[in-house]
PDB file of C-alpha atoms in Angstrom:
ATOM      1  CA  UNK A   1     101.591 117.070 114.430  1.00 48.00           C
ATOM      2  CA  UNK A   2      99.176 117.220 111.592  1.00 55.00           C
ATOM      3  CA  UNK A   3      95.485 118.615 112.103  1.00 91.00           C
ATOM      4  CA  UNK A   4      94.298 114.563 112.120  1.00 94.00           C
ATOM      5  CA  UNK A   5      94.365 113.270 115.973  1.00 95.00           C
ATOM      6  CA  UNK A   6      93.978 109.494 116.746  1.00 96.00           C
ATOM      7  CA  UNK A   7      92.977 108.015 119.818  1.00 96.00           C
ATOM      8  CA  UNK A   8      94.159 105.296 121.633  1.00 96.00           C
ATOM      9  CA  UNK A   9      97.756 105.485 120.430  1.00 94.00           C
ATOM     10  CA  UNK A  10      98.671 102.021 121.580  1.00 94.00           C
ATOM     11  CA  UNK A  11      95.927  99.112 122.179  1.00 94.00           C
ATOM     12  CA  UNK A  12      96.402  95.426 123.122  1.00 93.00           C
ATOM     13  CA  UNK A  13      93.722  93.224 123.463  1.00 91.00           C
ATOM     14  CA  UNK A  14      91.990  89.806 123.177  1.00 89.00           C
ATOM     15  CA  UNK A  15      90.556  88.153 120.682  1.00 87.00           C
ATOM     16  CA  UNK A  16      87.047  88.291 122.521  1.00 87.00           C
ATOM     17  CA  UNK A  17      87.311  92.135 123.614  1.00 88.00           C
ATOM     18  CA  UNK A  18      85.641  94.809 122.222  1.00 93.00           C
ATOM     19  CA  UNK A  19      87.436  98.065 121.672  1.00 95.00           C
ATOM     20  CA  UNK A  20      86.641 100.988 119.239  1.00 97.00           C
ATOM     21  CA  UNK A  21      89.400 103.299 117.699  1.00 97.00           C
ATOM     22  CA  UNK A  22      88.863 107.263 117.093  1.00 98.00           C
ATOM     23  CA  UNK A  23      89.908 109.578 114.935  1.00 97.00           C
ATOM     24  CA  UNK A  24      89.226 113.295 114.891  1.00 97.00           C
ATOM     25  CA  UNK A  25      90.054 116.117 112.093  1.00 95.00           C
ATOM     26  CA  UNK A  26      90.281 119.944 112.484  1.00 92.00           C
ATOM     27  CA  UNK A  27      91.015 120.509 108.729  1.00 91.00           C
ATOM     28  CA  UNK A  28      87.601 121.644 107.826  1.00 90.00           C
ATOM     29  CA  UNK A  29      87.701 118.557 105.561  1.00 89.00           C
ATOM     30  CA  UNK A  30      85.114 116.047 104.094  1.00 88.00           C
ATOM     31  CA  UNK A  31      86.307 112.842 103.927  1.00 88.00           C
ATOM     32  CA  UNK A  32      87.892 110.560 105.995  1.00 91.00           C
ATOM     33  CA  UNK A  33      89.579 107.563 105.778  1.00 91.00           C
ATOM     34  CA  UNK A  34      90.817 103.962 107.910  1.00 94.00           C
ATOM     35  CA  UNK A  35      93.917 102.649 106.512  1.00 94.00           C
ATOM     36  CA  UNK A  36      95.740  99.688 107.522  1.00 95.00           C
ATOM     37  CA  UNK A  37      99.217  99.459 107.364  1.00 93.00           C
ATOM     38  CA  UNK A  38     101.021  96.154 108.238  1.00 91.00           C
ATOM     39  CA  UNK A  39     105.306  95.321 108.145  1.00 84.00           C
ATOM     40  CA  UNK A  40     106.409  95.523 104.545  1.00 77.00           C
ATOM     41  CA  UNK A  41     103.242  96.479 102.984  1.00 84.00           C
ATOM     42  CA  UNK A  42     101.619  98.552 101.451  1.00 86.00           C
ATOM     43  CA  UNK A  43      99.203 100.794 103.486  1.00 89.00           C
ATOM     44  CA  UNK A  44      95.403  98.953 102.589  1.00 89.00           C
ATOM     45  CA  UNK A  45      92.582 101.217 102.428  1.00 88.00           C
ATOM     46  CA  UNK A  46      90.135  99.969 104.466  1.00 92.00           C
ATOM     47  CA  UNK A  47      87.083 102.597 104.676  1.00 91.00           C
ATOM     48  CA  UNK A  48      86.025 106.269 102.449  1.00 88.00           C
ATOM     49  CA  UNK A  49      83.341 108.495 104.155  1.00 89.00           C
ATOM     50  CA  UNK A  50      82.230 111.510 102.466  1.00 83.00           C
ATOM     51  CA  UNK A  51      80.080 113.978 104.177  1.00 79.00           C
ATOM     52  CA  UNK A  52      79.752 111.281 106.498  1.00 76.00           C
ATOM     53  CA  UNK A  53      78.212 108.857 104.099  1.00 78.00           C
ATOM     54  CA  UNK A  54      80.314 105.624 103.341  1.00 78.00           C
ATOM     55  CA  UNK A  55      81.621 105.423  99.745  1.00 75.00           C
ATOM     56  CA  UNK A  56      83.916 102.477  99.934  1.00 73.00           C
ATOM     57  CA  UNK A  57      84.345  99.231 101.784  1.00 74.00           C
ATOM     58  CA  UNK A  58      87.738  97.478 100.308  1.00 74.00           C
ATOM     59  CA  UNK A  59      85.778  93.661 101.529  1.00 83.00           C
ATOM     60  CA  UNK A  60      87.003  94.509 104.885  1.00 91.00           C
ATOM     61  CA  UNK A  61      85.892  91.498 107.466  1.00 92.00           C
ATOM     62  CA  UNK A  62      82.588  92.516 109.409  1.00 92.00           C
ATOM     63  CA  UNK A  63      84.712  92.332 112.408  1.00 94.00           C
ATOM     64  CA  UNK A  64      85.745  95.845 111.572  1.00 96.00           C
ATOM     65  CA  UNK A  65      83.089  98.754 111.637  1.00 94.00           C
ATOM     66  CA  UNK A  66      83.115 101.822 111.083  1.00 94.00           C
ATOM     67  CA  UNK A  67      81.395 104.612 112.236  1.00 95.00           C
ATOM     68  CA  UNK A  68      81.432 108.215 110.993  1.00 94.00           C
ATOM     69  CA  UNK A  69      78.382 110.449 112.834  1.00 93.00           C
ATOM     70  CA  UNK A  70      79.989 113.797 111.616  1.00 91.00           C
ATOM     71  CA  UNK A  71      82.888 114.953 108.918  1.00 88.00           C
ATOM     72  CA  UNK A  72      84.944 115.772 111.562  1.00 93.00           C
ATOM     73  CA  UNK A  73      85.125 112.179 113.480  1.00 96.00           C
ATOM     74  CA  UNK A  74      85.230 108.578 112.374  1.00 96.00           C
ATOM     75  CA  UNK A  75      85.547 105.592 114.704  1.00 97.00           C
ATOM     76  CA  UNK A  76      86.716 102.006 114.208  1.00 97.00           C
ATOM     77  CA  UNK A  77      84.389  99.686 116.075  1.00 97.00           C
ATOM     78  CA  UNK A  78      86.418  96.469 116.703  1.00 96.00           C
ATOM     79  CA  UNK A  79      85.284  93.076 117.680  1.00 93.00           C
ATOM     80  CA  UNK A  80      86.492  89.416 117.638  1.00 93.00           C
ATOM     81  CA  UNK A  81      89.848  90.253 116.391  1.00 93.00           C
ATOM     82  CA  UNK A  82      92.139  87.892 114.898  1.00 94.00           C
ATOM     83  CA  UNK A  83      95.982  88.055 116.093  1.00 93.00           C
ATOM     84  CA  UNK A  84      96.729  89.002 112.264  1.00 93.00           C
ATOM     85  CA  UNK A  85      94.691  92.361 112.560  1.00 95.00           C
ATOM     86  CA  UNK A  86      97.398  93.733 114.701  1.00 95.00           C
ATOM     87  CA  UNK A  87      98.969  96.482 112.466  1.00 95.00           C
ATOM     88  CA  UNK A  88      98.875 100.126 112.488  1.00 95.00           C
ATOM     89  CA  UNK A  89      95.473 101.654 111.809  1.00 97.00           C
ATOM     90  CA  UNK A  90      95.856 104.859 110.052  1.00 96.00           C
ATOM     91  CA  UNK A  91      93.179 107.865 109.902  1.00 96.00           C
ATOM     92  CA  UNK A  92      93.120 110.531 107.276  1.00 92.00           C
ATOM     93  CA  UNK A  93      91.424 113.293 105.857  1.00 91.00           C
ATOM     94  CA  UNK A  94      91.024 115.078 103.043  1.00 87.00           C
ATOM     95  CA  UNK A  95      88.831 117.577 100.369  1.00 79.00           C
ATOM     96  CA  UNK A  96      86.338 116.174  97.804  1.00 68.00           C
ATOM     97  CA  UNK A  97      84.223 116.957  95.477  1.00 50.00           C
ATOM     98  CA  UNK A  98      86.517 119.471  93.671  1.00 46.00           C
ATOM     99  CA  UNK A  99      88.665 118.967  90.771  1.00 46.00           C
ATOM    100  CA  UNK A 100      90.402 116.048  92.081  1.00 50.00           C
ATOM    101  CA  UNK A 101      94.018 115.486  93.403  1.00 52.00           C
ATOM    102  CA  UNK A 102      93.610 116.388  96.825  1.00 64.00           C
ATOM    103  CA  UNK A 103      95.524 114.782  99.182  1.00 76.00           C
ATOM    104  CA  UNK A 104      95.402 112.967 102.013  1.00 84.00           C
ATOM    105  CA  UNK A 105      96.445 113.865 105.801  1.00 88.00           C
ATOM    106  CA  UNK A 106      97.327 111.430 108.205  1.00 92.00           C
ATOM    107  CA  UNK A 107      96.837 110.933 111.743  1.00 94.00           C
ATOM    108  CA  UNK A 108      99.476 109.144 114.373  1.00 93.00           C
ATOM    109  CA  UNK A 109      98.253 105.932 114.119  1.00 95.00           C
ATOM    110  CA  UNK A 110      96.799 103.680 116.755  1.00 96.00           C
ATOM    111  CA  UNK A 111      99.501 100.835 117.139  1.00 95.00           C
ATOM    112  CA  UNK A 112      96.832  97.518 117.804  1.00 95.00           C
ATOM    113  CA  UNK A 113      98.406  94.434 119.355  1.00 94.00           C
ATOM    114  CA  UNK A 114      95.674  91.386 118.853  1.00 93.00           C
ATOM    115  CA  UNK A 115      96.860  88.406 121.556  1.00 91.00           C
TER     116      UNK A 115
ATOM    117  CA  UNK B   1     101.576  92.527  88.879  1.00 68.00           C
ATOM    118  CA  UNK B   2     101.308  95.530  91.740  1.00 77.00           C
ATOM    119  CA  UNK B   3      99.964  98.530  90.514  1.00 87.00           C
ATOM    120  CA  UNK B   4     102.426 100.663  92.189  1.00 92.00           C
ATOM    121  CA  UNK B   5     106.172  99.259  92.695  1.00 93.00           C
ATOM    122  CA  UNK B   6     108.873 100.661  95.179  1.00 93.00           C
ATOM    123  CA  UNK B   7     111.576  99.434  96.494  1.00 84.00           C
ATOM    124  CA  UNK B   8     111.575  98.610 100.205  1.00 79.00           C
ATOM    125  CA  UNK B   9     115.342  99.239 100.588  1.00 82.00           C
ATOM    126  CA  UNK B  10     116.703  99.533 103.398  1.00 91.00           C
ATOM    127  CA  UNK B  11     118.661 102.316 101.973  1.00 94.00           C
ATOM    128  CA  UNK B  12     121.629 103.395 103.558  1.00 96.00           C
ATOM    129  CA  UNK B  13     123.747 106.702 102.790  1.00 96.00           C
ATOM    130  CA  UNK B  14     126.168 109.001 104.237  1.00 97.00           C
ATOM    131  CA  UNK B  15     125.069 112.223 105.282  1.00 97.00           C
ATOM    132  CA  UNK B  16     125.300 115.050 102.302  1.00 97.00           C
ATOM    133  CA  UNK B  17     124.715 112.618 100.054  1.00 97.00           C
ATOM    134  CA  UNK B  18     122.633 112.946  97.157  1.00 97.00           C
ATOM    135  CA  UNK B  19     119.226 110.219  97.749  1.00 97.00           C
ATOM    136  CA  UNK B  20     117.064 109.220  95.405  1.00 96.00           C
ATOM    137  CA  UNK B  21     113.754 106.970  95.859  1.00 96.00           C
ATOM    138  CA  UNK B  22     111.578 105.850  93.088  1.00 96.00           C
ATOM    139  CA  UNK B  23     108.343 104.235  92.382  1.00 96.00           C
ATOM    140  CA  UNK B  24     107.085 102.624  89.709  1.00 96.00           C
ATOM    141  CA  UNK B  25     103.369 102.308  88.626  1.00 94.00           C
ATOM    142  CA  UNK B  26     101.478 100.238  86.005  1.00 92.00           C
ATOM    143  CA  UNK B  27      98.275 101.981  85.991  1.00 88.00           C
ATOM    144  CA  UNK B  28      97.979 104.913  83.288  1.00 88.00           C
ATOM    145  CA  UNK B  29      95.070 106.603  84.921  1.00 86.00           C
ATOM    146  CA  UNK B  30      96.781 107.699  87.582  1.00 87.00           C
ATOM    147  CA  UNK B  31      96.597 111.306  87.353  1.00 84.00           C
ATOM    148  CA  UNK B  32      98.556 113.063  90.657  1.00 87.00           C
ATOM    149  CA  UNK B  33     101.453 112.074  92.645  1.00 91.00           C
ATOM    150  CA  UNK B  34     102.461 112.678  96.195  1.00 92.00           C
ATOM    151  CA  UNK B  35     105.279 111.400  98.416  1.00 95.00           C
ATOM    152  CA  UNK B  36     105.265 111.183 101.730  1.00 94.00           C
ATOM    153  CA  UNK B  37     107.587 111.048 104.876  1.00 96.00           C
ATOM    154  CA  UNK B  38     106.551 108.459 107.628  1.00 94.00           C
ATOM    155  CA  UNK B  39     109.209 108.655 111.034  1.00 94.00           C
ATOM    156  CA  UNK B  40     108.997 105.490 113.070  1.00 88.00           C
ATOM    157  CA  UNK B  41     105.780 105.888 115.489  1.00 82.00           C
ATOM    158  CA  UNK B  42     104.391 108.525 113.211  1.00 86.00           C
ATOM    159  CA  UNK B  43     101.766 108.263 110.738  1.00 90.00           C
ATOM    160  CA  UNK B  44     102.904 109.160 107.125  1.00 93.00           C
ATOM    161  CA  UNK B  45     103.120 113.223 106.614  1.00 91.00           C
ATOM    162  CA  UNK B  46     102.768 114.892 102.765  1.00 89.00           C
ATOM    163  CA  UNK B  47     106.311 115.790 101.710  1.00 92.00           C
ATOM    164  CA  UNK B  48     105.714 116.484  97.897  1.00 89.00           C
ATOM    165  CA  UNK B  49     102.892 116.650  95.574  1.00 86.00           C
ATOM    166  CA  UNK B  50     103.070 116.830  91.852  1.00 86.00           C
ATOM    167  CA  UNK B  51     100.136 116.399  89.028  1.00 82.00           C
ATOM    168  CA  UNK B  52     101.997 116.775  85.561  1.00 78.00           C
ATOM    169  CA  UNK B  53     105.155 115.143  84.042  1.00 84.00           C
ATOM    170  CA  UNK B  54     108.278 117.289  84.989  1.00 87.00           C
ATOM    171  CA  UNK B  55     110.264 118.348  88.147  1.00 90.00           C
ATOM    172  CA  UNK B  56     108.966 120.152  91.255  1.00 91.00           C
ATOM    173  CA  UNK B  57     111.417 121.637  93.549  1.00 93.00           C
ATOM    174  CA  UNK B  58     110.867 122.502  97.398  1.00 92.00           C
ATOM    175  CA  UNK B  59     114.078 123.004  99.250  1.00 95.00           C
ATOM    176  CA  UNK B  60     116.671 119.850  99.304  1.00 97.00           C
ATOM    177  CA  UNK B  61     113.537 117.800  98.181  1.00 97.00           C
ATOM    178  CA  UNK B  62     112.504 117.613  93.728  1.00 96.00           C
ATOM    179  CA  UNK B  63     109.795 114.925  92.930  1.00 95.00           C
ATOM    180  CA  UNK B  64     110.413 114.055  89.066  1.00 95.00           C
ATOM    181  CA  UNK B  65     107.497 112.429  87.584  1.00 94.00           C
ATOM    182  CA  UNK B  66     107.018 110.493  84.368  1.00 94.00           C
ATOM    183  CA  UNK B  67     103.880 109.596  83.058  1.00 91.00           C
ATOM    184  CA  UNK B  68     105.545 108.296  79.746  1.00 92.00           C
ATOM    185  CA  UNK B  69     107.318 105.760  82.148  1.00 93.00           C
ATOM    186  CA  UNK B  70     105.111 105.441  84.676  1.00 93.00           C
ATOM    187  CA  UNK B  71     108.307 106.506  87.145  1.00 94.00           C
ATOM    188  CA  UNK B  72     108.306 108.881  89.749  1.00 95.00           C
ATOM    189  CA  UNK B  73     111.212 109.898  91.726  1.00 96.00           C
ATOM    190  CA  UNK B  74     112.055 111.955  94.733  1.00 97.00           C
ATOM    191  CA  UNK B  75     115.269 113.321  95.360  1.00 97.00           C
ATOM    192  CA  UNK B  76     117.520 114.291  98.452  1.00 97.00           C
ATOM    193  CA  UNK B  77     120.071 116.734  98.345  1.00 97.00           C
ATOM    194  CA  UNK B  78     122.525 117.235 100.703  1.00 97.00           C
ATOM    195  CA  UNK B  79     120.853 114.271 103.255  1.00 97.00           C
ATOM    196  CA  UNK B  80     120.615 114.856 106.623  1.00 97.00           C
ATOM    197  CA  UNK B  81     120.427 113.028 109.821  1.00 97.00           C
ATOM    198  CA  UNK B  82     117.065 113.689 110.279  1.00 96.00           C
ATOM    199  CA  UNK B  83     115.980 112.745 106.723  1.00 97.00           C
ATOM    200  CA  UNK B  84     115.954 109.082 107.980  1.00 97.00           C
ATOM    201  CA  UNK B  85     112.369 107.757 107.651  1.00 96.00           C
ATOM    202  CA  UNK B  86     110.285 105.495 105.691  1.00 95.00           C
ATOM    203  CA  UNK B  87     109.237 107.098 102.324  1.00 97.00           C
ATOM    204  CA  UNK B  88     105.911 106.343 100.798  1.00 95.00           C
ATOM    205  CA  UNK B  89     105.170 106.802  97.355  1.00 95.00           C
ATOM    206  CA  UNK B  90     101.434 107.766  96.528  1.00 92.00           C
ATOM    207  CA  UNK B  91      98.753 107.971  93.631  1.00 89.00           C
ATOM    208  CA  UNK B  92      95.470 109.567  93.486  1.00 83.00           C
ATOM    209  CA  UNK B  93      93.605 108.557  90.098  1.00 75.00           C
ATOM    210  CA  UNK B  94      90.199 109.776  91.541  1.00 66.00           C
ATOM    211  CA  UNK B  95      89.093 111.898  94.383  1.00 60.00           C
ATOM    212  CA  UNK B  96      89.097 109.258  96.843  1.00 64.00           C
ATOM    213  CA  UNK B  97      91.172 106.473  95.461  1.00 73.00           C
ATOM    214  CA  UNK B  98      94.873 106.036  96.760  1.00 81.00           C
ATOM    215  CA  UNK B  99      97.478 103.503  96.125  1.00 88.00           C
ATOM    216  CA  UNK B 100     100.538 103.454  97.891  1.00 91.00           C
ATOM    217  CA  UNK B 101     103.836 101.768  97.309  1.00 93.00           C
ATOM    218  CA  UNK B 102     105.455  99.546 100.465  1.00 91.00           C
ATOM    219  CA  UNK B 103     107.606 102.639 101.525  1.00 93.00           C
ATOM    220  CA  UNK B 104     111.677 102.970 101.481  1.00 95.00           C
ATOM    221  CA  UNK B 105     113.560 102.744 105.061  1.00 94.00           C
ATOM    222  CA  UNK B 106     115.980 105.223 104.412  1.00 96.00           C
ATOM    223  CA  UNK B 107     118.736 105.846 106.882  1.00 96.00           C
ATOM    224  CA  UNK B 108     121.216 108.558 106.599  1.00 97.00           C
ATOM    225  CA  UNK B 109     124.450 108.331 108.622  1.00 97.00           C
ATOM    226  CA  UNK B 110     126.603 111.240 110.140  1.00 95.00           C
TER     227      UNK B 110
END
């Protein structure tokens, strides 16, 4: 396992529930990321934080929020899902602010199942 | 047209055969390189990671890149059982911003 931990692993739920995904590093890193990643696509970016600040916001619905109180967790605040959100939410982390190039780390994955 | 291109496969080989995965990209600013290895249930791990045109070689695995082309390849020597996974292509052309081709389903039969 990678230093990136992800929490639930597997979620189902309704379109009216509430649920909140979270993600934890213990790279010493300073950004962090929420990636989607559906069947036979590409993984989407969804959310940047660095140094806990949001940098990036790829016109993700509002029924996604994130949540990012320290550089070392980020959550995924979920509400009012539609059936086509269900997917694999990815976490990552990762260095900035150096020379560039660093790469990314990746967490488990929380499989979401939207009935 | 995508910015980065890769073949979704599946890919099927015998094992000890030679593999090889490629991407292909369209955008020129796209400055480093990375491949990664995702096993079903797993999120995607960092296999290989290049920044300049050329080979880099780490065990069985060499990512070839390039930038001329805009092609990146990994290779697999003497494939394994245990090689079977999903391979992601990867591109960094800023600090933060990643694109990622669909991934290859590679299986590798004893």
């Amino acid at each position: 396992e990678t230093g990136v931990t992800q929490t639930p692993r597997h979620l189902v739920m309704g379109m009216t529930n509430k649920k909140s995904l979270k993600c934890e590093q213990h790279l010493g890193h300073n950004a962090m990321y929420w990636y989607k990643q559906s069947a036979k696509k590409p993984l989407e970016l969804m959310f940047v934080y660095n140094f806990k600040e949001q940098t990036e916001n790829n016109s993700v619905p509002s029924r996604f929020s994130p949540e990012c109180p320290n550089s070392s967790h980020l959550f995924l605040h979920l509400h009012t899902l539609q059936p086509e959100d269900s997917a694999l939410y990815l976490c990552a982390s990762g260095k900035t602010g150096g020379a560039g190039g660093e790469t990314q780390y990746f967490g488990p994955g929380t499989r979401l199942l939207v009935l | 047209q995508k910015e980065v291109e890769q073949d979704p496969g599946p890919l099927s080989v015998p094992e000890g055969a030679i593999v090889s995965l490629n991407c292909t990209y369209s955008n020129s600013a796209f400055q480093y390189f990375m491949w990664y290895r995702q096993y079903s249930r797993k999120g995607p791990e960092l296999l290989m990671y290049t920044y300049s045109s050329g080979n880099k070689e780490d065990g069985r695995f060499t990512a070839q890149v390039d930038k001329s082309s805009k092609y990146i390849s990994l290779f697999i020597r003497d494939s394994q059982p245990s090689d079977s996974a999903t391979y992601l292509c990867a591109m960094l052309y800023n600090n933060n911003d990643m694109r990622f081709g669909a991934g290859t389903r590679l299986t590798v039969k004893p």
